Amino acid sequence: MVHGTGPWHVCFAGLFSILLLHNVRYSFAQDELHINDYNDNECGERMVKRKGLVKGGYSTQPGDWPWHVALYHRGINSAGFEYACGGSIVHRYMVVTAAHCVTLATSHNTIGTTLNEARMPVVDSWTCLASDRAFFGKFIQSKAFCAGYKNGTGVCNGDSGGGMFFHFQNRWYLKGVVSFSNTNDYSGVCNLKQYIGFTDASQYIDWVYNNTPISGIDDPILRHPNIRLINQGSCGRNEHMEELDENRKPILNQYPWMAILANPTTTEYVPCNGVLLNRNYVLAGNCWQITAGEEVIVTLGDYDTSRTKDCIDEDRSCVPAVQTVYVSQIIRKDDLALVRLAVPADIGGRENIEAICLPVTPEQRDRLYNRYIMTGWKESGTDSTFLQRALLDVVHTKQCWAEYQESYHEFRGSDQMDSRIICARNLNNRSRSPQCNDYQPGSAIQAIDQKSDRYLLYGLQVGIGYCEVPEQYKAISKYLLWILDNIRR
């Protein structure tokens, strides 16, 4: 066990192996929106207080390093298990260790029975190579580093796979995994007069994410490796009391996930709506601006497109400026477009930019609402520069299909008007939105999840009904696998 000095803010290791813990019991809350497997607020914190700092090699106390594990191999000449290596818990179902700890037989030198720790500095690559170029020249590269004093204090046989940890902002982070060291002649015993080689954990974060299971969960959505890329942080936040009527809430800054998609030359109106899913992705309707093959920009955090800054006139309370981002990739399916931003959205940096939550649990996906909250910008009109809101009542699919057939005699959409479509209109005032105000494609329908008190996205508008028929919305719950399969870090 070693720990270093310096503000290293990293979490995982590299030239190492992943161990999956399949027998851990875990009851997953079906209404849980956040997968907290990698939550900085829950990891790297000691559960006991230290009595002092270490300066050399010291025995530890129970609870000092609660993420450190011991790995055992089944003995060749005995029926029991023998200690082999160390490792670090980085996930409720996963431990990382050095690769040779699980692929090669380890030496059985005399090993202490108590976990020890030592403080040692990281040294630069040139210094490490100069100390023993013949040995370290085979291992030192961009994904490895050296540390140590060369004074007899350090890690040795049996310490392979253990972690080097750095303290930063009251939490401990895994920076390195003990991976290689020179030996004394042919004895196989480590040479503590030389530096120790570590795999750099920060170089393998993506690899760890891609190989992390969500064990014990059979649901294809919840166990998807990309599930932790959505529903992060304060997604879908509702800052008002649950019982407050939606129409009494302000629209400004209430739906900070709404996005505008347009060509750089478009200035007079909002051509396409979308919603922010996370820092890197917006989900939008498959508007012609997207399909035309022209350059597309996304505006986040807007309310009134005619103003450079949105303010509440009464007290001149203003929200931060909008963020305008170019698009780097567009992935299409049916009438939806998954849009990757060229620059990450400033979530957490501006109060008017936040992601919406998606209905990921079976309960949320299967829940049927009679009414949804619609938000979006309209195609035209004196108020088309303002983000609008309306409460929409659901129209049964059969009735919706019948209305389309009556209005469009050659309508042949029966094969598409199934569970992937939600039809809705404002029945309380048929002259109001969206039926006669022509909201643009990508306008969102959402509902507040009572258990989490967060907004969940349930549909995006496709096409425009032009006052004759209910609006159609693609049911997002039917496209979750497509979204998860295509998003990346």
Coordinates of C-alpha atoms in Angstrom, one line a residue:
M1 CA 0.0 0.0 0.0
V2 CA 1.5 3.3 -1.1
H3 CA 0.2 6.8 -1.4
G4 CA 1.7 9.7 -3.2
T5 CA 1.8 13.5 -3.0
G6 CA 0.2 15.9 -5.4
P7 CA -3.2 16.9 -6.7
W8 CA -3.8 13.9 -9.0
H9 CA -7.6 13.7 -9.8
V10 CA -8.0 10.3 -11.3
C11 CA -9.9 7.2 -10.6
F12 CA -8.7 4.0 -12.3
A13 CA -5.7 2.1 -13.5
G14 CA -4.2 0.7 -16.6
L15 CA -1.7 -2.1 -17.3
F16 CA -3.9 -4.2 -15.1
S17 CA -6.7 -6.7 -15.1
I18 CA -10.4 -6.3 -14.1
L19 CA -11.9 -8.7 -11.6
L20 CA -15.7 -9.0 -11.7
L21 CA -17.4 -9.8 -8.4
H22 CA -20.5 -11.7 -9.4
N23 CA -21.6 -12.8 -6.0
V24 CA -22.2 -9.4 -4.4
R25 CA -25.8 -9.0 -3.4
Y26 CA -27.4 -5.7 -4.5
S27 CA -31.0 -4.7 -4.6
F28 CA -31.6 -2.2 -7.4
A29 CA -34.3 0.4 -6.7
Q30 CA -36.6 0.3 -9.8
D31 CA -37.3 4.0 -9.4
E32 CA -33.6 5.0 -9.2
L33 CA -32.6 7.5 -11.9
H34 CA -28.9 7.6 -11.3
I35 CA -26.4 4.9 -11.6
N36 CA -23.8 5.9 -8.9
D37 CA -21.1 3.4 -9.7
Y38 CA -18.6 6.2 -10.2
N39 CA -19.8 8.9 -7.9
D40 CA -17.1 11.1 -6.5
N41 CA -19.4 11.9 -3.6
E42 CA -19.4 8.3 -2.5
C43 CA -15.8 7.0 -3.2
G44 CA -12.3 7.6 -1.8
E45 CA -13.4 8.6 1.7
R46 CA -12.0 7.0 4.8
M47 CA -14.6 5.9 7.3
V48 CA -12.2 6.3 10.3
K49 CA -10.0 9.2 11.3
R50 CA -6.3 9.0 11.0
K51 CA -4.0 9.6 14.0
G52 CA -1.1 10.9 12.0
L53 CA 0.8 11.0 8.7
V54 CA 3.1 8.3 7.5
K55 CA 6.7 9.1 6.6
G56 CA 8.1 5.7 5.8
G57 CA 6.7 2.2 6.0
Y58 CA 4.0 1.8 8.7
S59 CA 1.4 -0.7 9.6
T60 CA -2.1 0.5 8.9
Q61 CA -5.2 0.5 11.1
P62 CA -8.5 -1.1 10.2
G63 CA -10.5 1.3 7.9
D64 CA -7.5 3.3 6.7
W65 CA -7.7 1.9 3.2
P66 CA -11.2 0.4 2.8
W67 CA -10.9 -0.1 -0.9
H68 CA -7.8 -2.2 -0.8
V69 CA -8.3 -5.9 -1.3
A70 CA -6.2 -9.1 -1.1
L71 CA -6.2 -11.6 -4.0
Y72 CA -5.6 -15.3 -3.3
H73 CA -4.7 -18.1 -5.6
R74 CA -5.6 -21.7 -5.0
G75 CA -2.5 -23.4 -3.8
I76 CA -0.8 -25.9 -6.1
N77 CA 0.4 -28.1 -3.3
S78 CA -2.4 -27.4 -0.9
A79 CA -6.1 -27.5 -0.7
G80 CA -6.5 -23.9 0.5
F81 CA -5.7 -20.5 -1.0
E82 CA -2.5 -18.6 -0.8
Y83 CA -2.1 -14.8 -0.9
A84 CA -1.0 -13.5 -4.3
C85 CA -1.5 -9.8 -4.9
G86 CA -3.3 -6.6 -3.9
G87 CA -6.0 -4.8 -5.7
S88 CA -8.4 -1.8 -5.4
I89 CA -12.2 -1.7 -5.4
V90 CA -13.3 0.8 -8.1
H91 CA -16.9 -0.3 -8.5
R92 CA -19.4 -2.4 -6.4
Y93 CA -18.8 -5.3 -8.8
M94 CA -15.2 -4.7 -9.8
V95 CA -11.6 -4.8 -8.6
V96 CA -8.5 -3.7 -10.6
T97 CA -5.1 -5.3 -10.1
A98 CA -2.0 -6.0 -12.1
A99 CA -2.4 -8.2 -15.1
H100 CA 0.2 -10.7 -14.0
C101 CA -1.7 -11.3 -10.8
V102 CA -4.4 -13.2 -12.6
T103 CA -2.4 -14.6 -15.6
L104 CA 0.9 -15.8 -14.0
A105 CA 1.8 -17.8 -11.0
T106 CA 3.1 -15.5 -8.3
S107 CA 6.2 -16.1 -6.2
H108 CA 5.7 -17.3 -2.7
N109 CA 8.2 -15.3 -0.8
T110 CA 7.7 -14.4 2.9
I111 CA 4.8 -12.0 3.1
G112 CA 3.8 -9.9 6.1
T113 CA 0.4 -10.5 7.7
T114 CA -0.4 -6.8 8.2
L115 CA -1.3 -4.3 5.5
N116 CA 1.5 -1.7 5.4
E117 CA 1.7 1.7 3.8
A118 CA 4.5 4.0 2.6
R119 CA 4.7 7.5 1.2
M120 CA 6.9 7.9 -1.9
P121 CA 7.3 10.6 -4.6
V122 CA 6.6 10.2 -8.3
V123 CA 9.8 10.7 -10.4
D124 CA 10.0 11.9 -14.0
S125 CA 10.6 9.4 -16.8
W126 CA 14.1 10.6 -17.6
T127 CA 15.3 10.1 -14.0
C128 CA 13.7 6.7 -13.9
L129 CA 15.3 5.6 -17.2
A130 CA 18.7 7.0 -16.2
S131 CA 18.6 4.8 -13.0
D132 CA 18.4 1.5 -15.0
R133 CA 17.9 2.0 -18.7
A134 CA 18.2 -1.7 -19.5
F135 CA 15.3 -2.6 -17.2
F136 CA 13.0 0.5 -17.3
G137 CA 13.5 1.0 -21.0
K138 CA 11.3 -2.0 -21.6
F139 CA 8.4 -0.7 -19.5
I140 CA 8.3 3.1 -19.2
Q141 CA 6.0 4.7 -21.8
S142 CA 3.0 7.1 -21.7
K143 CA 0.9 4.7 -19.7
A144 CA 3.4 4.0 -16.9
F145 CA 5.4 5.9 -14.4
C146 CA 8.0 5.4 -11.7
A147 CA 8.0 6.3 -8.0
G148 CA 10.1 5.7 -4.9
Y149 CA 13.1 6.8 -2.9
K150 CA 15.7 4.1 -3.7
N151 CA 16.4 4.0 0.1
G152 CA 14.9 0.7 1.0
T153 CA 11.3 2.0 1.6
G154 CA 8.9 0.9 -1.1
V155 CA 6.8 -2.0 -2.4
C156 CA 8.0 -5.5 -2.8
N157 CA 6.9 -9.0 -3.5
G158 CA 3.3 -9.5 -2.8
D159 CA 2.5 -5.8 -3.4
S160 CA 1.8 -6.2 -7.1
G161 CA -1.7 -5.0 -8.0
G162 CA -1.9 -2.7 -5.1
G163 CA -2.7 1.0 -5.6
M164 CA -0.9 4.3 -5.3
F165 CA -3.4 6.8 -4.1
F166 CA -3.4 10.6 -4.1
H167 CA -5.4 12.9 -1.8
F168 CA -7.3 15.6 -3.5
Q169 CA -10.2 17.7 -2.1
N170 CA -10.8 15.4 0.9
R171 CA -10.9 12.2 -1.2
W172 CA -8.5 9.6 -2.3
Y173 CA -8.0 8.8 -6.0
L174 CA -6.3 5.8 -7.6
K175 CA -3.4 7.0 -9.6
G176 CA -1.2 3.9 -10.2
V177 CA -1.2 0.2 -9.9
V178 CA 2.0 -1.6 -8.7
S179 CA 3.1 -3.4 -11.9
F180 CA 6.9 -4.0 -12.2
S181 CA 10.2 -3.6 -10.4
N182 CA 13.8 -4.9 -10.8
T183 CA 15.0 -7.8 -8.6
N184 CA 18.2 -8.6 -6.7
D185 CA 20.2 -10.9 -9.0
Y186 CA 18.5 -14.2 -9.5
S187 CA 16.7 -14.4 -6.1
G188 CA 13.5 -12.9 -7.5
V189 CA 13.2 -10.6 -4.5
C190 CA 12.5 -7.0 -5.3
N191 CA 15.4 -4.4 -5.3
L192 CA 14.3 -1.6 -2.9
K193 CA 17.4 0.4 -4.0
Q194 CA 15.6 0.9 -7.4
Y195 CA 12.4 2.8 -8.4
I196 CA 9.1 1.0 -8.7
G197 CA 7.0 0.9 -11.8
F198 CA 3.3 1.8 -11.8
T199 CA 0.6 1.6 -14.5
D200 CA -1.0 5.0 -14.9
A201 CA -4.7 4.5 -14.0
S202 CA -5.8 7.7 -15.7
Q203 CA -4.9 6.4 -19.1
Y204 CA -7.5 3.6 -18.8
I205 CA -10.6 5.2 -17.6
D206 CA -12.5 4.6 -20.8
W207 CA -11.5 1.0 -20.8
V208 CA -12.8 0.5 -17.3
Y209 CA -16.1 2.2 -18.2
N210 CA -16.5 0.0 -21.3
N211 CA -15.8 -3.2 -19.3
T212 CA -17.8 -2.5 -16.2
P213 CA -20.9 -4.7 -15.7
I214 CA -24.1 -3.9 -13.9
S215 CA -24.3 -7.3 -12.3
G216 CA -27.5 -8.7 -10.9
I217 CA -29.7 -6.6 -13.3
D218 CA -31.4 -8.5 -16.2
D219 CA -33.1 -5.5 -17.7
P220 CA -31.4 -4.7 -21.1
I221 CA -31.6 -0.9 -20.5
L222 CA -30.4 -0.8 -16.9
R223 CA -27.5 -3.2 -17.5
H224 CA -26.4 -1.4 -20.7
P225 CA -22.7 -0.3 -20.3
N226 CA -23.7 3.2 -21.4
I227 CA -26.5 3.7 -18.9
R228 CA -24.3 5.8 -16.7
L229 CA -23.8 8.3 -19.6
I230 CA -27.4 9.5 -19.2
N231 CA -29.5 10.7 -16.2
Q232 CA -26.5 12.3 -14.6
G233 CA -26.3 14.9 -11.8
S234 CA -29.3 17.3 -11.7
C235 CA -31.0 16.0 -14.9
G236 CA -34.7 16.9 -15.2
R237 CA -34.6 19.2 -12.1
N238 CA -37.9 20.5 -10.8
E239 CA -37.2 23.4 -8.4
H240 CA -40.9 23.9 -7.5
M241 CA -43.2 22.1 -5.1
E242 CA -44.6 18.9 -6.6
E243 CA -48.2 20.0 -6.1
L244 CA -47.7 23.3 -7.9
D245 CA -49.7 23.4 -11.1
E246 CA -47.4 23.4 -14.1
N247 CA -49.1 26.4 -15.7
R248 CA -48.2 28.5 -12.6
K249 CA -44.5 27.8 -13.0
P250 CA -42.3 30.3 -14.9
I251 CA -41.1 29.1 -18.3
L252 CA -37.8 31.0 -18.1
N253 CA -35.2 28.6 -16.8
Q254 CA -37.7 25.9 -16.0
Y255 CA -36.9 23.7 -18.9
P256 CA -33.1 24.2 -19.3
W257 CA -32.7 21.1 -21.5
M258 CA -34.6 22.6 -24.5
A259 CA -32.3 23.1 -27.5
I260 CA -32.5 24.9 -30.8
L261 CA -31.0 23.4 -34.0
A262 CA -30.5 25.6 -37.0
N263 CA -28.2 26.4 -39.9
P264 CA -25.7 29.2 -39.2
T265 CA -27.6 31.5 -41.6
T266 CA -31.0 31.0 -39.9
T267 CA -31.9 34.0 -37.8
E268 CA -35.7 34.7 -38.2
Y269 CA -37.2 31.7 -36.5
V270 CA -36.5 28.4 -34.7
P271 CA -36.5 25.7 -37.4
C272 CA -36.0 22.7 -35.1
N273 CA -36.3 21.8 -31.5
G274 CA -34.3 19.3 -29.4
V275 CA -33.5 18.2 -25.9
L276 CA -30.1 17.9 -24.1
L277 CA -29.4 14.3 -23.0
N278 CA -25.9 14.9 -21.5
R279 CA -22.9 17.0 -22.0
N280 CA -22.3 15.6 -25.4
Y281 CA -25.6 14.7 -27.0
V282 CA -28.9 16.4 -28.1
L283 CA -31.9 14.4 -29.2
A284 CA -33.9 16.1 -31.9
G285 CA -36.6 15.6 -34.5
N286 CA -35.3 14.7 -38.0
C287 CA -35.9 18.2 -39.3
W288 CA -35.0 19.2 -42.8
Q289 CA -32.2 21.4 -41.5
I290 CA -30.5 18.2 -40.2
T291 CA -31.2 16.1 -43.3
A292 CA -30.1 18.6 -45.9
G293 CA -26.5 17.9 -45.2
E294 CA -25.7 21.5 -44.3
E295 CA -23.8 22.7 -41.3
V296 CA -25.8 22.6 -38.1
I297 CA -25.4 24.6 -34.9
V298 CA -27.1 24.0 -31.5
T299 CA -28.1 26.7 -29.1
L300 CA -28.5 25.8 -25.5
G301 CA -30.0 27.7 -22.6
D302 CA -32.2 30.0 -24.6
Y303 CA -35.7 31.3 -23.9
D304 CA -36.4 34.4 -26.1
T305 CA -34.4 34.1 -29.3
S306 CA -34.8 37.8 -30.1
R307 CA -32.8 38.9 -27.1
T308 CA -29.1 38.4 -26.3
K309 CA -29.8 37.8 -22.6
D310 CA -33.0 36.6 -21.0
C311 CA -34.2 38.5 -17.9
I312 CA -37.2 38.8 -15.7
D313 CA -38.2 42.4 -16.4
E314 CA -39.7 43.1 -13.0
D315 CA -36.4 42.7 -11.1
R316 CA -34.0 42.5 -14.0
S317 CA -32.9 39.1 -12.8
C318 CA -31.0 37.6 -15.7
V319 CA -29.9 34.1 -16.6
P320 CA -26.5 33.4 -18.1
A321 CA -25.9 33.8 -21.9
V322 CA -26.7 31.0 -24.2
Q323 CA -24.1 28.5 -25.4
T324 CA -23.8 28.0 -29.2
V325 CA -22.1 24.8 -30.3
Y326 CA -21.4 23.2 -33.7
V327 CA -22.4 19.6 -34.4
S328 CA -19.8 17.0 -35.1
Q329 CA -22.0 13.9 -35.8
I330 CA -25.7 13.1 -36.5
I331 CA -27.1 9.6 -36.2
R332 CA -30.6 9.0 -37.5
K333 CA -33.3 6.5 -36.9
D334 CA -36.9 6.8 -38.1
D335 CA -37.8 10.5 -37.4
L336 CA -35.2 11.0 -34.6
A337 CA -31.7 12.4 -34.8
L338 CA -29.0 11.8 -32.1
V339 CA -26.7 14.8 -32.4
R340 CA -23.2 14.9 -30.9
L341 CA -21.9 18.3 -29.9
A342 CA -18.4 19.4 -31.1
V343 CA -17.9 21.0 -27.7
P344 CA -19.5 19.7 -24.4
A345 CA -22.5 21.5 -23.0
D346 CA -21.8 23.7 -20.1
I347 CA -23.8 21.7 -17.6
G348 CA -23.1 22.8 -14.1
G349 CA -21.5 26.0 -15.3
R350 CA -24.7 27.8 -16.3
E351 CA -28.0 27.5 -14.5
N352 CA -29.9 27.7 -17.8
I353 CA -28.3 24.6 -19.2
E354 CA -29.1 21.1 -17.9
A355 CA -29.9 17.7 -19.3
I356 CA -33.3 16.0 -19.1
C357 CA -33.8 12.6 -17.5
L358 CA -34.9 9.6 -19.6
P359 CA -37.4 6.9 -18.4
V360 CA -34.9 4.1 -17.9
T361 CA -36.6 1.8 -15.3
P362 CA -39.3 -0.7 -16.5
E363 CA -41.8 1.1 -14.3
Q364 CA -41.0 4.5 -15.9
R365 CA -40.9 3.1 -19.5
D366 CA -44.3 1.3 -19.1
R367 CA -46.1 4.1 -17.3
L368 CA -48.9 5.6 -19.3
Y369 CA -49.9 9.2 -18.8
N370 CA -53.2 10.9 -19.8
R371 CA -51.5 14.3 -20.0
Y372 CA -48.0 15.5 -20.9
I373 CA -46.2 18.8 -20.6
M374 CA -45.1 20.1 -24.0
T375 CA -42.3 22.6 -24.5
G376 CA -40.9 24.0 -27.7
W377 CA -40.7 26.9 -30.1
K378 CA -43.3 27.6 -32.8
E379 CA -42.9 27.9 -36.5
S380 CA -44.4 31.4 -36.7
G381 CA -46.4 34.0 -34.9
T382 CA -45.7 37.1 -32.7
D383 CA -44.6 34.8 -29.8
S384 CA -42.6 32.4 -31.9
T385 CA -39.4 33.7 -30.4
F386 CA -40.4 32.6 -26.9
L387 CA -40.1 29.0 -25.6
Q388 CA -43.7 27.9 -25.1
R389 CA -45.4 25.4 -22.8
A390 CA -48.8 23.6 -23.1
L391 CA -50.5 20.8 -21.3
L392 CA -51.6 18.1 -23.8
D393 CA -54.1 15.3 -23.5
V394 CA -53.3 12.0 -25.0
V395 CA -55.3 10.8 -28.0
H396 CA -55.8 7.1 -28.3
T397 CA -53.8 5.6 -31.2
K398 CA -56.9 4.2 -33.0
Q399 CA -58.6 7.5 -32.8
C400 CA -55.5 9.3 -33.9
W401 CA -55.2 7.0 -36.9
A402 CA -58.8 7.5 -37.8
E403 CA -58.4 11.2 -37.8
Y404 CA -55.4 11.0 -40.0
Q405 CA -57.2 8.7 -42.5
E406 CA -60.1 11.1 -42.6
S407 CA -57.9 14.2 -43.2
Y408 CA -55.5 12.5 -45.5
H409 CA -57.4 10.0 -47.5
E410 CA -54.2 8.4 -48.9
F411 CA -52.7 8.1 -45.4
R412 CA -50.9 4.8 -45.1
G413 CA -49.2 5.2 -41.7
S414 CA -50.9 2.3 -39.8
D415 CA -47.7 0.4 -39.7
Q416 CA -46.0 3.3 -37.9
M417 CA -48.8 4.4 -35.6
D418 CA -48.2 1.8 -33.0
S419 CA -46.5 1.9 -29.5
R420 CA -43.7 4.0 -31.0
I421 CA -46.1 6.9 -31.5
I422 CA -47.9 9.1 -28.9
C423 CA -50.7 11.3 -30.2
A424 CA -51.7 14.3 -28.2
R425 CA -53.5 17.7 -28.5
N426 CA -54.9 20.4 -26.2
L427 CA -58.5 19.3 -25.9
N428 CA -59.4 22.2 -23.5
N429 CA -58.8 24.7 -26.3
R430 CA -58.6 23.3 -29.8
S431 CA -57.5 26.7 -31.1
R432 CA -54.4 26.6 -28.9
S433 CA -51.2 24.8 -29.0
P434 CA -50.0 22.7 -30.5
Q435 CA -52.9 22.1 -32.8
C436 CA -53.1 25.5 -34.4
N437 CA -49.8 27.1 -33.5
D438 CA -47.6 24.8 -35.5
Y439 CA -44.9 23.9 -33.1
Q440 CA -41.7 22.8 -34.8
P441 CA -40.5 19.2 -34.9
G442 CA -38.5 18.2 -31.9
S443 CA -40.8 19.9 -29.4
A444 CA -40.8 17.7 -26.3
I445 CA -43.5 16.1 -24.2
Q446 CA -42.5 15.2 -20.6
A447 CA -43.9 14.2 -17.3
I448 CA -42.8 14.7 -13.7
D449 CA -41.8 11.4 -12.0
Q450 CA -43.4 11.5 -8.6
K451 CA -40.8 9.4 -6.8
S452 CA -37.8 11.4 -8.0
D453 CA -39.6 14.7 -8.6
R454 CA -37.8 15.1 -11.9
Y455 CA -38.9 15.6 -15.5
L456 CA -38.7 12.6 -17.7
L457 CA -38.7 12.8 -21.5
Y458 CA -41.4 10.8 -23.2
G459 CA -41.7 12.0 -26.7
L460 CA -40.4 14.3 -29.5
Q461 CA -42.7 15.8 -32.1
V462 CA -42.3 14.6 -35.7
G463 CA -43.8 16.7 -38.4
I464 CA -46.5 19.3 -38.0
G465 CA -50.2 18.6 -37.8
Y466 CA -51.3 22.0 -39.2
C467 CA -54.5 22.2 -37.1
E468 CA -56.2 19.3 -38.8
V469 CA -55.0 16.3 -36.8
P470 CA -53.3 15.5 -33.4
E471 CA -49.6 15.9 -33.2
Q472 CA -47.5 12.8 -33.3
Y473 CA -44.5 12.3 -30.9
K474 CA -42.0 9.5 -31.1
A475 CA -42.1 7.5 -27.9
I476 CA -38.6 7.8 -26.5
S477 CA -39.0 4.7 -24.3
K478 CA -39.0 2.7 -27.5
Y479 CA -35.7 4.1 -28.6
L480 CA -33.6 3.9 -25.4
L481 CA -31.5 0.9 -26.7
W482 CA -30.8 2.8 -29.9
I483 CA -29.7 5.9 -27.9
L484 CA -27.6 3.8 -25.5
D485 CA -26.0 1.8 -28.4
N486 CA -24.9 5.0 -30.1
I487 CA -23.8 7.5 -27.5
R488 CA -20.2 7.5 -26.3
R489 CA -18.1 9.4 -23.8

